[in-house]
Amino acid sequence: MKPSPLTTTRGGRVLLGTFWIGLYFLLTIGPLAIIFFGHTPPGRGFWIELSVALGFIGMAMITVQFVITARIGHINGPYGIDVIYRFHRQISILSITLILIHPIMLFVADPAQYLPLLRIWDAPLRAVLAWLGLLGLITIAATSIWRVKFGLSYETWRILHSILAVAVLAFALGHVLGVGHYLEQFWQRGMWIGMAAVVVLVSGYVRLVKPLLMQRKPWRVTNVKRECGRSWTVELEPDGHKGMRFQPGQFAWVTIGRSVWMIREHPFSFSSSAERSDRVAFTIKESGDFTNHIGKTKPGTVAYLDGPHGVFTIDRRPDVKGAVFIAGGIGVTPIMSMLRTLADRGDTRRFMLIFGCPTWDEVTFRDEWPELEKRLNLKVVIVLDDPPKDWEGETGKIDEALLKRHLPEDRAEFEHYICGPPAMMESVRDVLPTLGVPAERIEMEEFELA
Ligand SMILES: Cc1cc2nc3c(=O)[nH]c(=O)nc-3n(C[C@H](O)[C@H](O)[C@H](O)COP(=O)(O)OP(=O)(O)OC[C@H]3O[C@@H](n4cnc5c(N)ncnc54)[C@H](O)[C@@H]3O)c2cc1C
């Protein structure tokens, strides 16, 4: 399928991005129309109405979260998936706060009527549903913030998160319909039921349609190669289909050696050239439950890819004079994909890679850098934390002084791509503008979504 200009051109992305923001406000503030245009129940003061309004907005925000995190290309495209996940986290905090304020305000405004609802054992069903929803929300927040402290693996947390989110929405909907204020008219009830129906459809797409589509396009592992830096390159070929077209720097959610229905997928950047959609590779560092065993994967193992995703790609900036890539550790993988692709395309623009690693033995792809320097107008600067005795190159951290020494004079016209450990990315992002790189010329890819 040909990619839409809405996701491939800058103007298209701005248009689409603005459209989604507008729609977001409409959907989250929209339920207030029920209050404005509905019949206000008699004898209720300002604070009770405000409390209901906050509850409505909070619930609408939670409903929209399901759509935001469904990995729909047209929604993620204008912003990038890391921005979407950050937004998801921040909006979750805001919506939980609004929903918590809702009962507190009721207790303060009319304690005689609302405080008895705290006695959950003889409270009406609509109040019990509200408390269950609130408990679910607090559990979601606590397990998301303190997942590691609670000893939850990422996969367990993800399954729990999905189940609780659906339960919270069901309880909240039951509560709203049970209370019944502002729901006399069909369109008022229809608005909430419609939003819940969208959640059911989106969940069906994510949990049923998408896995089915992926199952119809399996991949086979053809080779697993050890790389420097406790990493492995896993090569895949399509099994009975044409493969996957992607832009260099993008990533996919990868399932290897398991059923597509088990939700055991992990995001990895393509490290291979985007010029080959019929043979892709991921370079994976041992760093946890799944990745520690990746080196044992046997050729012939089945794999499934959900992708491509992401906006960290030089293909979105075809007009730039050149690019500076700044990588730390395994963050070099999307950059390797970009450089291999640029070399395959015979791109003659100027490129620079500044690559920080702890030691020489951890310089991933170290044998290929000299070859890429020959194929491209590329300068590679390796920076080692702990260099060998005879090392003559750069040492220490990628800091302001080092960047000043190496960045091209006309760097303001270069696109800068940063990927690596969070601390390194933040410090480089803060330093670049002081060296004359405009903020809009800085792109980052985060490997930590959760
Ligand atoms: C856009 C993107 C591209 C990435 N590209 C690469 C790459 O090219 N090479 C590479 O080695 N690593 C890459 N990563 C990181 C990689 O996804 C994690 O290291 C891997 O999922 C860890 O899984 P684990 O079970 O071994 O470790 P765990 O100990 O279970 O997890 C370690 C951390 O990895 C993250 N993580 C684990 N599972 C998932 C998941 N299913 N979805 C999202 N995050 C998860 C969580 O933040 C978790 O705290 C990328 C991550 C992202 C977000």
Coordinates of C-alpha atoms and ligand atoms in Angstrom, one line a residue:
M1 CA 0.0 0.0 0.0
K2 CA 1.3 3.5 -0.9
P3 CA 2.0 5.6 2.2
S4 CA -0.4 8.5 2.5
P5 CA 0.9 12.1 2.0
L6 CA -0.7 12.9 5.3
T7 CA 2.0 10.9 7.0
T8 CA 4.9 11.4 4.6
T9 CA 4.9 15.1 4.0
R10 CA 5.6 17.8 6.6
G11 CA 2.4 19.8 5.6
G12 CA 0.3 16.6 5.8
R13 CA 1.7 15.8 9.3
V14 CA 1.0 19.3 10.6
L15 CA -2.6 19.1 9.2
L16 CA -3.2 15.6 10.6
G17 CA -1.6 16.5 14.0
T18 CA -3.8 19.6 14.3
F19 CA -6.9 17.6 13.3
W20 CA -6.2 15.0 16.1
I21 CA -5.7 17.7 18.7
G22 CA -9.0 19.3 17.7
L23 CA -10.8 16.0 17.8
Y24 CA -9.2 15.2 21.2
F25 CA -10.6 18.4 22.7
L26 CA -14.0 17.8 21.1
L27 CA -14.2 14.3 22.5
T28 CA -13.0 15.1 26.0
I29 CA -14.8 18.4 26.5
G30 CA -17.8 17.2 24.4
P31 CA -19.6 15.4 27.2
L32 CA -20.0 18.8 28.9
A33 CA -22.6 19.5 26.2
I34 CA -24.8 17.0 28.1
I35 CA -24.7 19.4 31.1
F36 CA -25.1 22.6 29.1
F37 CA -27.9 21.4 26.8
G38 CA -29.5 18.9 29.2
H39 CA -32.1 19.4 31.9
T40 CA -30.3 20.3 35.2
P41 CA -31.7 18.2 38.1
P42 CA -33.4 20.6 40.6
G43 CA -31.8 21.8 43.9
R44 CA -28.2 21.2 43.0
G45 CA -25.6 23.9 43.5
F46 CA -22.6 25.1 41.5
W47 CA -20.1 22.8 43.2
I48 CA -22.1 19.6 42.6
E49 CA -22.5 20.6 38.9
L50 CA -18.7 21.3 38.7
S51 CA -17.9 18.0 40.3
V52 CA -20.1 16.2 37.7
A53 CA -18.4 18.1 34.9
L54 CA -14.9 17.1 36.2
G55 CA -16.1 13.5 36.4
F56 CA -17.4 13.6 32.8
I57 CA -14.2 15.1 31.5
G58 CA -12.0 12.6 33.4
M59 CA -14.1 9.7 32.1
A60 CA -14.0 10.9 28.5
M61 CA -10.2 11.3 28.8
I62 CA -9.9 7.7 29.9
T63 CA -12.1 6.5 27.1
V64 CA -9.9 8.3 24.5
Q65 CA -6.8 6.7 26.0
F66 CA -7.8 3.4 24.5
V67 CA -7.7 4.9 21.0
I68 CA -4.5 6.8 21.6
T69 CA -2.5 3.7 22.6
A70 CA -3.9 1.4 19.9
R71 CA -0.7 2.0 17.7
I72 CA -2.8 3.4 14.8
G73 CA -0.3 4.7 12.2
H74 CA -2.3 7.8 11.3
I75 CA -2.6 8.8 14.9
N76 CA 1.0 8.2 15.9
G77 CA 2.4 9.5 12.6
P78 CA 2.4 13.3 13.2
Y79 CA 3.9 13.0 16.8
G80 CA 5.9 9.8 17.2
I81 CA 5.1 6.9 19.5
D82 CA 7.3 8.2 22.4
V83 CA 5.4 11.5 22.5
I84 CA 2.1 9.5 22.3
Y85 CA 3.1 7.4 25.3
R86 CA 4.4 10.4 27.3
F87 CA 1.0 12.1 26.6
H88 CA -0.8 8.9 27.7
R89 CA 1.1 8.9 31.0
Q90 CA 0.5 12.6 31.7
I91 CA -3.1 12.6 30.7
S92 CA -3.7 9.5 32.9
I93 CA -2.4 11.5 35.9
L94 CA -4.7 14.5 35.0
S95 CA -7.8 12.3 34.4
I96 CA -7.2 10.3 37.6
T97 CA -6.9 13.6 39.5
L98 CA -10.2 15.0 38.0
I99 CA -12.0 11.7 38.8
L100 CA -10.7 11.8 42.4
I101 CA -11.8 15.4 42.8
H102 CA -15.3 14.4 41.7
P103 CA -16.3 12.5 44.9
I104 CA -14.3 14.8 47.2
M105 CA -16.2 17.8 45.9
L106 CA -19.5 16.0 46.4
F107 CA -18.5 15.2 50.1
V108 CA -17.7 18.8 50.8
A109 CA -20.7 20.3 49.0
D110 CA -23.3 18.1 50.5
P111 CA -21.9 15.8 53.2
A112 CA -25.3 14.7 54.5
Q113 CA -26.2 13.2 51.1
Y114 CA -22.9 11.9 49.9
L115 CA -20.8 10.8 52.9
P116 CA -23.1 7.8 53.6
L117 CA -22.0 6.4 50.2
L118 CA -18.6 5.7 51.8
R119 CA -20.4 2.8 53.6
I120 CA -19.8 0.5 50.6
W121 CA -21.6 -2.5 52.2
D122 CA -25.0 -0.7 52.1
A123 CA -24.4 1.8 49.3
P124 CA -26.5 1.6 46.1
L125 CA -25.0 -0.3 43.2
R126 CA -24.1 2.9 41.3
A127 CA -21.9 4.0 44.2
V128 CA -20.3 0.6 44.5
L129 CA -19.4 0.7 40.8
A130 CA -17.9 4.1 41.3
W131 CA -15.7 2.9 44.2
L132 CA -14.6 -0.2 42.2
G133 CA -13.7 2.0 39.3
L134 CA -11.7 4.3 41.5
L135 CA -9.9 1.4 43.1
G136 CA -9.1 0.1 39.6
L137 CA -7.7 3.5 38.6
I138 CA -5.6 3.8 41.7
T139 CA -4.2 0.3 41.1
I140 CA -3.4 1.2 37.5
A141 CA -1.5 4.3 38.6
A142 CA 0.4 2.6 41.4
T143 CA 1.4 -0.4 39.3
S144 CA 2.5 1.8 36.5
I145 CA 4.6 4.1 38.7
W146 CA 6.0 1.4 41.0
R147 CA 6.0 -1.6 38.6
V148 CA 9.6 -2.6 39.4
K149 CA 9.1 -2.1 43.1
F150 CA 6.1 -4.4 43.0
G151 CA 8.3 -7.0 41.2
L152 CA 6.0 -7.1 38.1
S153 CA 7.6 -8.1 34.8
Y154 CA 6.7 -5.8 31.9
E155 CA 4.5 -8.5 30.3
T156 CA 2.5 -9.1 33.5
W157 CA 2.1 -5.4 34.1
R158 CA 0.9 -4.9 30.5
I159 CA -1.8 -7.6 30.8
L160 CA -2.9 -6.3 34.2
H161 CA -3.0 -2.8 32.8
S162 CA -5.2 -3.8 29.8
I163 CA -7.6 -5.8 32.0
L164 CA -7.9 -3.1 34.6
A165 CA -8.4 -0.4 32.0
V166 CA -11.4 -2.2 30.5
A167 CA -12.8 -2.9 34.0
V168 CA -12.5 0.7 35.0
L169 CA -14.3 1.9 32.0
A170 CA -17.1 -0.7 32.5
F171 CA -17.5 0.3 36.1
A172 CA -17.5 4.0 35.2
L173 CA -20.1 3.5 32.5
G174 CA -22.3 1.5 34.9
H175 CA -21.9 4.4 37.5
V176 CA -22.9 7.1 35.0
L177 CA -25.9 5.1 33.6
G178 CA -26.9 4.1 37.2
V179 CA -26.9 7.7 38.5
G180 CA -28.8 8.7 35.4
H181 CA -28.6 12.5 35.7
Y182 CA -28.3 14.2 32.3
L183 CA -29.2 11.0 30.6
E184 CA -32.9 11.3 30.1
Q185 CA -32.6 11.9 26.4
F186 CA -31.5 9.3 23.9
W187 CA -28.6 11.4 22.5
Q188 CA -27.2 11.8 26.0
R189 CA -27.1 8.1 26.7
G190 CA -26.0 7.4 23.1
M191 CA -22.9 9.7 23.6
W192 CA -21.5 7.5 26.4
I193 CA -22.6 4.2 24.9
G194 CA -21.1 5.4 21.5
M195 CA -17.8 6.1 23.2
A196 CA -17.8 2.7 24.9
A197 CA -18.6 1.1 21.6
V198 CA -15.5 2.8 20.0
V199 CA -13.4 1.3 22.8
V200 CA -14.8 -2.2 22.1
L201 CA -14.1 -1.7 18.4
V202 CA -10.6 -0.5 19.0
S203 CA -9.9 -3.3 21.5
G204 CA -11.2 -5.8 19.0
Y205 CA -8.9 -4.4 16.3
V206 CA -5.9 -4.5 18.6
R207 CA -6.5 -7.9 20.2
L208 CA -8.2 -9.7 17.3
V209 CA -7.8 -8.1 13.9
K210 CA -4.2 -7.0 14.2
P211 CA -2.9 -10.4 15.5
L212 CA -4.9 -12.1 12.7
L213 CA -3.3 -9.9 10.1
M214 CA 0.2 -10.5 11.6
Q215 CA -0.5 -14.3 11.7
R216 CA -1.1 -14.2 7.9
K217 CA 2.3 -12.7 7.4
P218 CA 4.8 -14.8 9.3
W219 CA 8.6 -14.4 9.1
R220 CA 11.4 -16.9 9.6
V221 CA 14.6 -16.4 11.4
T222 CA 17.4 -17.0 8.9
N223 CA 20.5 -16.1 10.9
V224 CA 21.5 -15.1 14.5
K225 CA 24.8 -13.3 14.6
R226 CA 26.8 -12.2 17.7
E227 CA 27.8 -8.5 17.7
C228 CA 30.0 -6.6 20.0
G229 CA 28.4 -5.1 23.2
R230 CA 26.4 -8.2 24.3
S231 CA 24.2 -7.9 21.3
W232 CA 22.8 -10.2 18.6
T233 CA 21.7 -9.4 15.1
V234 CA 18.6 -11.5 14.2
E235 CA 17.9 -11.7 10.5
L236 CA 14.4 -12.5 9.2
E237 CA 12.9 -13.3 5.9
P238 CA 9.2 -13.2 5.0
D239 CA 7.5 -16.6 4.8
G240 CA 5.1 -16.6 1.9
H241 CA 4.7 -12.8 1.5
K242 CA 6.6 -9.8 0.1
G243 CA 8.0 -8.5 3.4
M244 CA 7.6 -5.1 5.0
R245 CA 8.5 -1.7 3.6
F246 CA 9.8 0.6 6.3
Q247 CA 11.7 3.9 6.6
P248 CA 15.3 3.6 8.0
G249 CA 15.2 4.4 11.7
Q250 CA 11.7 3.0 12.3
F251 CA 10.9 0.1 14.5
A252 CA 8.5 -2.8 14.8
W253 CA 7.0 -4.8 17.7
V254 CA 8.6 -8.2 17.3
T255 CA 7.3 -11.6 18.5
I256 CA 9.8 -14.4 18.1
G257 CA 9.2 -18.1 18.7
R258 CA 5.8 -17.5 20.3
S259 CA 2.1 -17.4 19.3
V260 CA 1.0 -14.0 18.1
W261 CA -1.8 -14.2 20.6
M262 CA 0.4 -14.3 23.6
I263 CA 1.1 -10.5 23.7
R264 CA 4.8 -11.2 24.2
E265 CA 6.1 -8.6 21.7
H266 CA 9.0 -6.2 22.2
P267 CA 9.8 -3.0 20.2
F268 CA 13.1 -3.1 18.3
S269 CA 14.5 -0.7 15.6
F270 CA 15.3 -2.2 12.2
S271 CA 19.1 -2.2 11.9
S272 CA 19.1 -3.3 8.3
S273 CA 18.8 -1.2 5.1
A274 CA 15.3 -0.1 4.3
E275 CA 16.2 -0.8 0.6
R276 CA 15.6 -4.5 1.4
S277 CA 12.0 -5.1 2.5
D278 CA 12.4 -8.8 1.9
R279 CA 15.2 -9.3 4.4
V280 CA 15.2 -7.4 7.6
A281 CA 17.4 -7.4 10.7
F282 CA 17.1 -6.3 14.3
T283 CA 20.2 -5.9 16.6
I284 CA 19.2 -6.7 20.1
K285 CA 21.1 -6.2 23.3
E286 CA 20.9 -8.6 26.2
S287 CA 19.1 -6.5 28.9
G288 CA 16.3 -8.5 30.5
D289 CA 14.0 -11.6 30.5
F290 CA 13.4 -11.8 26.8
T291 CA 16.6 -10.3 25.3
N292 CA 18.9 -12.3 27.5
H293 CA 17.9 -15.4 25.6
I294 CA 17.8 -13.9 22.1
G295 CA 21.2 -15.4 21.1
K296 CA 19.7 -18.9 21.5
T297 CA 17.1 -18.4 18.8
K298 CA 17.4 -21.1 16.1
P299 CA 17.2 -20.4 12.4
G300 CA 13.7 -21.4 11.2
T301 CA 12.0 -20.0 14.3
V302 CA 8.8 -18.2 13.4
A303 CA 8.4 -14.5 14.1
Y304 CA 5.7 -11.8 13.6
L305 CA 6.2 -8.1 13.1
D306 CA 3.8 -5.3 14.0
G307 CA 5.0 -2.2 12.2
P308 CA 6.6 -0.2 10.9
H309 CA 6.2 2.4 13.6
G310 CA 8.1 5.6 14.5
V311 CA 9.1 8.9 13.1
F312 CA 12.9 8.8 13.8
T313 CA 13.9 8.7 10.2
I314 CA 15.9 10.8 7.8
D315 CA 13.3 10.1 5.2
R316 CA 11.1 12.7 6.8
R317 CA 13.8 15.3 6.1
P318 CA 14.8 14.8 2.4
D319 CA 15.7 18.5 2.1
V320 CA 18.5 18.7 4.7
K321 CA 22.1 19.4 3.8
G322 CA 23.3 16.4 5.9
A323 CA 22.9 14.8 9.2
V324 CA 24.7 14.3 12.5
F325 CA 23.9 11.1 14.3
I326 CA 24.7 10.9 18.0
A327 CA 24.4 7.4 19.5
G328 CA 25.0 5.7 22.9
G329 CA 25.3 2.0 23.2
I330 CA 22.5 0.0 21.5
G331 CA 20.9 3.3 20.5
V332 CA 23.0 3.0 17.4
T333 CA 20.6 0.5 15.8
P334 CA 18.2 2.9 14.1
I335 CA 21.1 5.0 13.1
M336 CA 22.8 2.0 11.5
S337 CA 19.7 1.4 9.5
M338 CA 19.7 5.0 8.3
L339 CA 23.4 4.8 7.3
R340 CA 23.1 1.4 5.6
T341 CA 20.1 2.7 3.6
L342 CA 21.9 6.0 2.7
A343 CA 24.9 4.0 1.5
D344 CA 22.6 1.7 -0.6
R345 CA 21.0 4.7 -2.1
G346 CA 24.3 6.3 -3.0
D347 CA 23.5 9.4 -1.0
T348 CA 26.3 12.0 -1.4
R349 CA 25.3 14.4 1.4
R350 CA 27.6 14.9 4.5
F351 CA 27.1 12.7 7.5
M352 CA 28.7 12.4 10.9
L353 CA 28.3 9.7 13.6
I354 CA 29.4 10.3 17.2
F355 CA 29.1 7.0 18.9
G356 CA 29.7 6.7 22.7
C357 CA 30.4 3.2 24.2
P358 CA 31.8 2.0 27.5
T359 CA 34.7 0.0 26.0
W360 CA 36.1 -0.9 22.6
D361 CA 34.7 -4.4 23.0
E362 CA 31.2 -2.9 23.3
V363 CA 31.4 -0.9 20.0
T364 CA 28.5 -2.5 18.1
F365 CA 29.1 -3.0 14.4
R366 CA 32.7 -1.9 14.9
D367 CA 34.0 -3.8 11.8
E368 CA 31.4 -2.1 9.5
W369 CA 32.1 1.6 10.4
P370 CA 35.3 1.9 8.2
E371 CA 33.4 0.3 5.3
L372 CA 30.5 2.8 5.7
E373 CA 33.0 5.7 5.8
K374 CA 34.2 4.5 2.4
R375 CA 30.7 4.1 0.9
L376 CA 29.4 7.5 2.3
N377 CA 30.6 11.0 2.9
L378 CA 30.7 10.0 6.5
K379 CA 33.0 10.7 9.5
V380 CA 32.7 8.3 12.5
V381 CA 33.9 9.5 15.9
I382 CA 34.0 6.7 18.5
V383 CA 34.0 7.9 22.1
L384 CA 35.1 5.4 24.7
D385 CA 34.5 5.7 28.5
D386 CA 37.2 3.2 29.3
P387 CA 39.6 3.1 26.4
P388 CA 42.4 0.5 25.8
K389 CA 46.0 1.7 26.4
D390 CA 46.8 2.3 22.8
W391 CA 43.5 4.2 22.0
E392 CA 44.1 7.5 20.2
G393 CA 40.5 8.5 19.7
E394 CA 38.0 10.4 21.9
T395 CA 37.4 9.4 25.5
G396 CA 34.9 10.3 28.3
K397 CA 31.4 11.5 27.7
I398 CA 29.8 13.1 24.7
D399 CA 29.8 16.6 26.2
E400 CA 29.8 20.2 25.0
A401 CA 33.6 20.4 24.4
L402 CA 33.6 17.2 22.4
L403 CA 30.6 18.2 20.3
K404 CA 32.2 21.6 19.6
R405 CA 35.4 19.9 18.4
H406 CA 33.6 17.7 15.9
L407 CA 30.3 19.2 14.7
P408 CA 30.4 20.8 11.3
E409 CA 30.6 24.6 11.1
D410 CA 27.3 24.7 9.2
R411 CA 25.6 22.4 11.7
A412 CA 22.5 24.6 11.8
E413 CA 21.6 23.2 8.4
F414 CA 22.1 19.6 9.5
E415 CA 19.5 17.4 11.1
H416 CA 20.7 15.9 14.4
Y417 CA 19.5 12.4 15.4
I418 CA 20.1 11.3 19.0
C419 CA 19.5 7.8 20.4
G420 CA 21.0 6.3 23.5
P421 CA 20.7 6.1 27.3
P422 CA 18.2 8.7 28.6
A423 CA 20.8 10.8 30.5
M424 CA 23.1 11.0 27.5
M425 CA 20.1 12.0 25.2
E426 CA 19.0 14.7 27.6
S427 CA 22.4 16.2 28.0
V428 CA 23.1 16.3 24.3
R429 CA 19.7 17.7 23.6
D430 CA 20.4 20.5 26.1
V431 CA 23.8 21.3 24.7
L432 CA 23.1 21.3 21.0
P433 CA 21.0 24.6 21.0
T434 CA 23.9 26.3 22.8
L435 CA 26.1 25.3 19.9
G436 CA 23.8 26.9 17.4
V437 CA 21.7 23.9 16.4
P438 CA 18.0 25.0 16.2
A439 CA 15.6 22.9 18.3
E440 CA 13.6 21.9 15.2
R441 CA 16.8 20.2 13.8
I442 CA 17.0 17.8 16.8
E443 CA 15.3 14.4 16.7
M444 CA 15.3 11.8 19.4
E445 CA 14.3 8.2 19.8
E446 CA 13.6 6.8 23.3
F447 CA 14.0 3.1 23.9
E448 CA 12.2 3.4 27.3
L449 CA 8.4 3.7 26.6
A450 CA 7.2 2.4 29.9
Ligands
LIG1 C1 11.2 2.4 19.9 C2 12.1 1.4 20.5 C3 13.1 0.8 19.8 C4 14.0 -0.1 20.4 N1 15.0 -0.6 19.7 C5 15.8 -1.5 20.3 C6 16.9 -2.1 19.5 O1 17.0 -1.9 18.3 N2 17.7 -2.9 20.2 C7 17.6 -3.2 21.5 O2 18.3 -4.0 22.1 N3 16.6 -2.7 22.2 C8 15.7 -1.8 21.7 N4 14.7 -1.3 22.4 C9 14.6 -1.7 23.8 C10 13.9 -3.0 23.9 O3 12.5 -2.9 23.5 C11 13.9 -3.5 25.4 O4 15.2 -3.6 25.8 C12 13.3 -4.9 25.5 O5 11.9 -4.9 25.2 C13 13.6 -5.4 26.9 O6 12.8 -6.6 27.1 P1 13.3 -7.7 28.1 O7 12.1 -8.6 28.4 O8 14.5 -8.4 27.7 O9 13.7 -6.8 29.4 P2 12.8 -6.5 30.6 O10 13.7 -6.5 31.8 O11 11.5 -7.3 30.7 O12 12.4 -5.0 30.3 C14 13.3 -3.9 30.4 C15 12.6 -2.6 30.0 O13 12.4 -2.7 28.6 C16 11.1 -2.1 28.3 N5 10.2 -3.2 27.7 C17 10.2 -4.5 28.0 N6 9.3 -5.1 27.2 C18 8.7 -4.1 26.5 C19 7.6 -4.1 25.6 N7 7.0 -5.2 25.2 N8 7.2 -2.9 25.0 C20 7.8 -1.8 25.4 N9 8.8 -1.7 26.3 C21 9.3 -2.9 26.8 C22 10.5 -1.7 29.6 O14 10.8 -0.3 29.8 C23 11.3 -2.4 30.7 O15 11.4 -1.8 31.9 C24 13.8 -0.4 21.8 C25 12.8 0.2 22.5 C26 11.9 1.1 21.9 C27 10.8 1.7 22.7

